Tab-separated table of C-alpha atoms and ligand atoms in Angstrom:
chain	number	residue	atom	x	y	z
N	22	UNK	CA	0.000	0.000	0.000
N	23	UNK	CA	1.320	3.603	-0.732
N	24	UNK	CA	0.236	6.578	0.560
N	25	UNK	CA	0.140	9.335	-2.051
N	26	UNK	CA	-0.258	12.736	-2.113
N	27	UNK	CA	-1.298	15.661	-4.391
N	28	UNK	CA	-1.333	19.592	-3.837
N	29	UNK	CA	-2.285	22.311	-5.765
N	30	UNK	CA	-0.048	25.583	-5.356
N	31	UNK	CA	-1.407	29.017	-6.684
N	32	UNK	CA	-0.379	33.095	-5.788
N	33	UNK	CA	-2.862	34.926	-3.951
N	34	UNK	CA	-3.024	38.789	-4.398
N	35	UNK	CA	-4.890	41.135	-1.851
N	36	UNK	CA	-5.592	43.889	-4.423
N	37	UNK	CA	-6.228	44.085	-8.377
N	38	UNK	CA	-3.639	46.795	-8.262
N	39	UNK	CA	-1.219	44.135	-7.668
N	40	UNK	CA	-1.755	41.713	-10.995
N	41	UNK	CA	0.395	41.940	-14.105
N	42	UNK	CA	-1.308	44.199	-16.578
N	43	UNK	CA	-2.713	41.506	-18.555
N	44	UNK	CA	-4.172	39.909	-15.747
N	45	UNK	CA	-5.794	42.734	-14.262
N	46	UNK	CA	-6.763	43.524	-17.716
N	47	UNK	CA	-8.955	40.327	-18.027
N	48	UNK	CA	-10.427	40.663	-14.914
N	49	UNK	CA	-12.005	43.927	-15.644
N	50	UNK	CA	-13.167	41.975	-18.891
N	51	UNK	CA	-14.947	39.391	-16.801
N	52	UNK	CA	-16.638	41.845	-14.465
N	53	UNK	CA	-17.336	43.113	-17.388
N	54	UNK	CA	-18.962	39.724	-18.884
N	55	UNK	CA	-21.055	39.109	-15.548
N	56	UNK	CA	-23.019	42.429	-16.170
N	57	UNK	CA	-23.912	40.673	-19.198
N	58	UNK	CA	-25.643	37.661	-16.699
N	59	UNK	CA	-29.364	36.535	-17.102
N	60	UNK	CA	-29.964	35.302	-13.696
N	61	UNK	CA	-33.363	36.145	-12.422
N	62	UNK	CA	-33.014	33.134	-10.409
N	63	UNK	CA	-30.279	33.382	-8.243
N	64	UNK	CA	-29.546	36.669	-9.064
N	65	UNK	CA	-25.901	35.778	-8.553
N	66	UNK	CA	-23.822	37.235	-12.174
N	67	UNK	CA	-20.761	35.354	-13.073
N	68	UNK	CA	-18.783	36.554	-15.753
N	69	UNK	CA	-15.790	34.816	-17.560
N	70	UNK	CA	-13.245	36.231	-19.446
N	71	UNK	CA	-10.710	33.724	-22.187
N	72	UNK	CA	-7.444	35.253	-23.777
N	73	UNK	CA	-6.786	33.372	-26.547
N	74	UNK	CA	-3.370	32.938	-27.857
N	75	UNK	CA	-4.158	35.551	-30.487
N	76	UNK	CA	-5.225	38.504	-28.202
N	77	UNK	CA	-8.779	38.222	-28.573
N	78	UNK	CA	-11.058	37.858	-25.330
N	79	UNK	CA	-13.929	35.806	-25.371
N	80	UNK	CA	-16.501	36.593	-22.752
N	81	UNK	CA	-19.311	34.556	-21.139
N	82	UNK	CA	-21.532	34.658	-18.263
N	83	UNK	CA	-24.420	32.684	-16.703
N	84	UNK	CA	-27.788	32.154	-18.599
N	85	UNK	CA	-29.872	30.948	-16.151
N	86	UNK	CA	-33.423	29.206	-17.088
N	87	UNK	CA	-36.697	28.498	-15.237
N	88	UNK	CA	-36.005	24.668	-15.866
N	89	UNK	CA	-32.855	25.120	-13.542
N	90	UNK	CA	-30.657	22.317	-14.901
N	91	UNK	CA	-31.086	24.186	-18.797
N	92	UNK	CA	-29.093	27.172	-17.478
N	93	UNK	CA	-25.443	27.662	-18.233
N	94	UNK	CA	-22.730	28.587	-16.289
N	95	UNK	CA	-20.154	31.385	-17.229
N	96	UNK	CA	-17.152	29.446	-18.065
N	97	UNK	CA	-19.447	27.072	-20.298
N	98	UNK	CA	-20.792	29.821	-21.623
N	99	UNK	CA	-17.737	31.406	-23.081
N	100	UNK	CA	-15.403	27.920	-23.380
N	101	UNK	CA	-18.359	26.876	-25.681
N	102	UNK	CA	-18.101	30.016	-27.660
N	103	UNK	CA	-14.787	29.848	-28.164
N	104	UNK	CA	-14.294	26.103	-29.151
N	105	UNK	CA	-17.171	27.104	-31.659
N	106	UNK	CA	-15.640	29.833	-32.802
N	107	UNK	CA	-12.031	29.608	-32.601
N	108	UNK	CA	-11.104	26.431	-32.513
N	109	UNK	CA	-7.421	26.894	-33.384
N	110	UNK	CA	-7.046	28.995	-31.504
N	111	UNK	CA	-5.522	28.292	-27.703
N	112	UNK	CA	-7.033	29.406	-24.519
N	113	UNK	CA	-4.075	31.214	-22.688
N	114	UNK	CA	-6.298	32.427	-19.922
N	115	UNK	CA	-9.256	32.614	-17.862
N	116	UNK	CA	-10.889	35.019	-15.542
N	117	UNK	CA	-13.900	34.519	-13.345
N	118	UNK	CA	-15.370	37.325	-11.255
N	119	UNK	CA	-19.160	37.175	-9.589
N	120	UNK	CA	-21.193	40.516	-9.062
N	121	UNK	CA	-23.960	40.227	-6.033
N	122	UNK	CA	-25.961	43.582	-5.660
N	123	UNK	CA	-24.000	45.033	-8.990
N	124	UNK	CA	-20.284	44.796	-6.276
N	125	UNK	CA	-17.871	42.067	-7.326
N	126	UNK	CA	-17.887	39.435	-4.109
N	127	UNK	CA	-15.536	39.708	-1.512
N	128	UNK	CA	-13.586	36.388	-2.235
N	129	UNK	CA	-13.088	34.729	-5.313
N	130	UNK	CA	-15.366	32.584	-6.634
N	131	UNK	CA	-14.174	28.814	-7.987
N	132	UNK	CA	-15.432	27.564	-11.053
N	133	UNK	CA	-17.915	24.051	-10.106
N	134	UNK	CA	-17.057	21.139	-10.955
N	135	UNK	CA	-18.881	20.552	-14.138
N	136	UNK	CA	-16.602	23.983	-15.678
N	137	UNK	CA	-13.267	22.501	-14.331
N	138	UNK	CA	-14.204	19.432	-16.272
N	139	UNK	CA	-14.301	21.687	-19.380
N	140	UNK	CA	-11.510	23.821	-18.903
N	141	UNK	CA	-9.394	20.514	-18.751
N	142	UNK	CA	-10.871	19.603	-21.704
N	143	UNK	CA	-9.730	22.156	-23.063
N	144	UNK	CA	-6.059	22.479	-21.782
N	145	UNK	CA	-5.822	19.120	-23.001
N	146	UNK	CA	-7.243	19.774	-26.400
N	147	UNK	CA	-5.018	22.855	-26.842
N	148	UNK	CA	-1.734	20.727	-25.182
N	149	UNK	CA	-1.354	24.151	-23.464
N	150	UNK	CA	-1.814	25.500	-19.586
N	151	UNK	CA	-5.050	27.718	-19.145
N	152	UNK	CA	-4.151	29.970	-16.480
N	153	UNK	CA	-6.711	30.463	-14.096
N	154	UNK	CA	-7.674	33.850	-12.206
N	155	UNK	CA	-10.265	34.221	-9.931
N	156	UNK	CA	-10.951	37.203	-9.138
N	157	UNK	CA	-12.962	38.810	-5.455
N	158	UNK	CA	-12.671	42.226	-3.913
N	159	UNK	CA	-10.226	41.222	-1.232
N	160	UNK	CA	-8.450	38.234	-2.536
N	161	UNK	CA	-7.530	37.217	-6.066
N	162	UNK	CA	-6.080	33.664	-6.613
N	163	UNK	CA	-4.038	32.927	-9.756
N	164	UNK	CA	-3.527	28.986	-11.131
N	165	UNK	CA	-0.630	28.376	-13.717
N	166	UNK	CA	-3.073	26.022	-14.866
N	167	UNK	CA	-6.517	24.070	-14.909
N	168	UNK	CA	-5.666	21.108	-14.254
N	169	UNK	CA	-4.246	21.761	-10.639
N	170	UNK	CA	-8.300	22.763	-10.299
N	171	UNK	CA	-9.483	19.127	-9.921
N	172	UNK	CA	-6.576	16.126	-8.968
N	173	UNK	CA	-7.423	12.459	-10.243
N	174	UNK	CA	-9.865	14.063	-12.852
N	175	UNK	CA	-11.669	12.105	-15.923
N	176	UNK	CA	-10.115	12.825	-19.054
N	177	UNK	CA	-9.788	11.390	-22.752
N	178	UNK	CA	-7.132	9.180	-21.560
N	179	UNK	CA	-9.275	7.028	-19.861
N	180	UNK	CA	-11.243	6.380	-22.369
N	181	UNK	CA	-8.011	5.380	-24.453
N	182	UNK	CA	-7.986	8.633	-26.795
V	23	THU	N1	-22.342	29.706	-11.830
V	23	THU	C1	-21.463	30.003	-12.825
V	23	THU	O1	-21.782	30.716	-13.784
V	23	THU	N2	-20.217	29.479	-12.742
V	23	THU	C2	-19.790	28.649	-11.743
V	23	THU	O2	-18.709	28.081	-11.840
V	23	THU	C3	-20.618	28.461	-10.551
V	23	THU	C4	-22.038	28.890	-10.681
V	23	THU	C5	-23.714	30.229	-11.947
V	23	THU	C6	-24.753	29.157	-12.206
V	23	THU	C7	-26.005	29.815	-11.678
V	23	THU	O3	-26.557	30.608	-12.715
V	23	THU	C8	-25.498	30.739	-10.583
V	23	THU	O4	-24.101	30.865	-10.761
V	23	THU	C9	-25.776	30.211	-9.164
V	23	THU	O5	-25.281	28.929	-9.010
């Protein structure tokens, strides 16, 4: 029997003010992208933000429906658009920021499960790391990629692809 082990590392910034350009940059795009949220329901706006490996930004957020499991979240929302769209293109980047009461949330809010499934998807499709940034008012976590988001995760390699 072996005991093994697996951790995630990521940077954690107190203030926007802080980020590399580009990074703050696409946060303000996904803040941007949640204002853009149809969520009557849980009146909770996510926005996501993709830089692709040519510059341009591809923005998502939540579409939310009164059959709840039809709604979409952010990061499907614009991953979808993208792969549609751009599909040779690569997806250098994400950023994910929530609005409650039109003010971005205090702490950052992680993508659910069903999202970090497609952003590894999509890091594996592209053979290159996603960065993820998630984005609240007093903390801001940054991931060199997606694939730190969920350990022992289902992937085309188990189906032999
Ligand atoms: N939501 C997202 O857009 N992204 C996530 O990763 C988590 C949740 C949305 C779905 C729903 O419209 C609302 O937030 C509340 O769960």
């Amino acid at each position: 029997m072996n005991k093994r082990e697996t951790t995630i590392s990521f940077l954690e910034y107190n203030s926007e003010d802080e980020l590399p350009a580009m990074e703050k940059a696409l946060v303000g795009e996904a803040v941007r992208a949640a204002s853009g949220a149809y969520s009557p329901y849980s009146h909770f706006m996510v926005g996501a933000a993709l830089l692709l490996d040519s510059g341009e930004i591809v923005r998502g957020a939540n579409v939310e429906n009164a059959a709840y499991p039809s709604g979409s979240c952010a990061e499907k929302t614009a991953l979808s658009y993208s792969v549609a769209n751009f599909s040779d293109k690569k997806v250098v980047a994400i950023a994910i920021a929530a609005l409650t009461d039109g003010s971005l949330t205090e702490e950052p809010v992680p993508p659910c499960g069903n999202c970090r499934q497609m952003l590894i998807e999509e890091e594996q499709r592209s053979s290159s790391p996603i960065k993820v940034i998630l984005a609240g008012k007093s903390a801001i976590y940054v991931l060199e990629n997606s694939q730190g988001l969920m350990p022992l995760s289902f992937t085309g390699r188990n189906l032999g692809k």
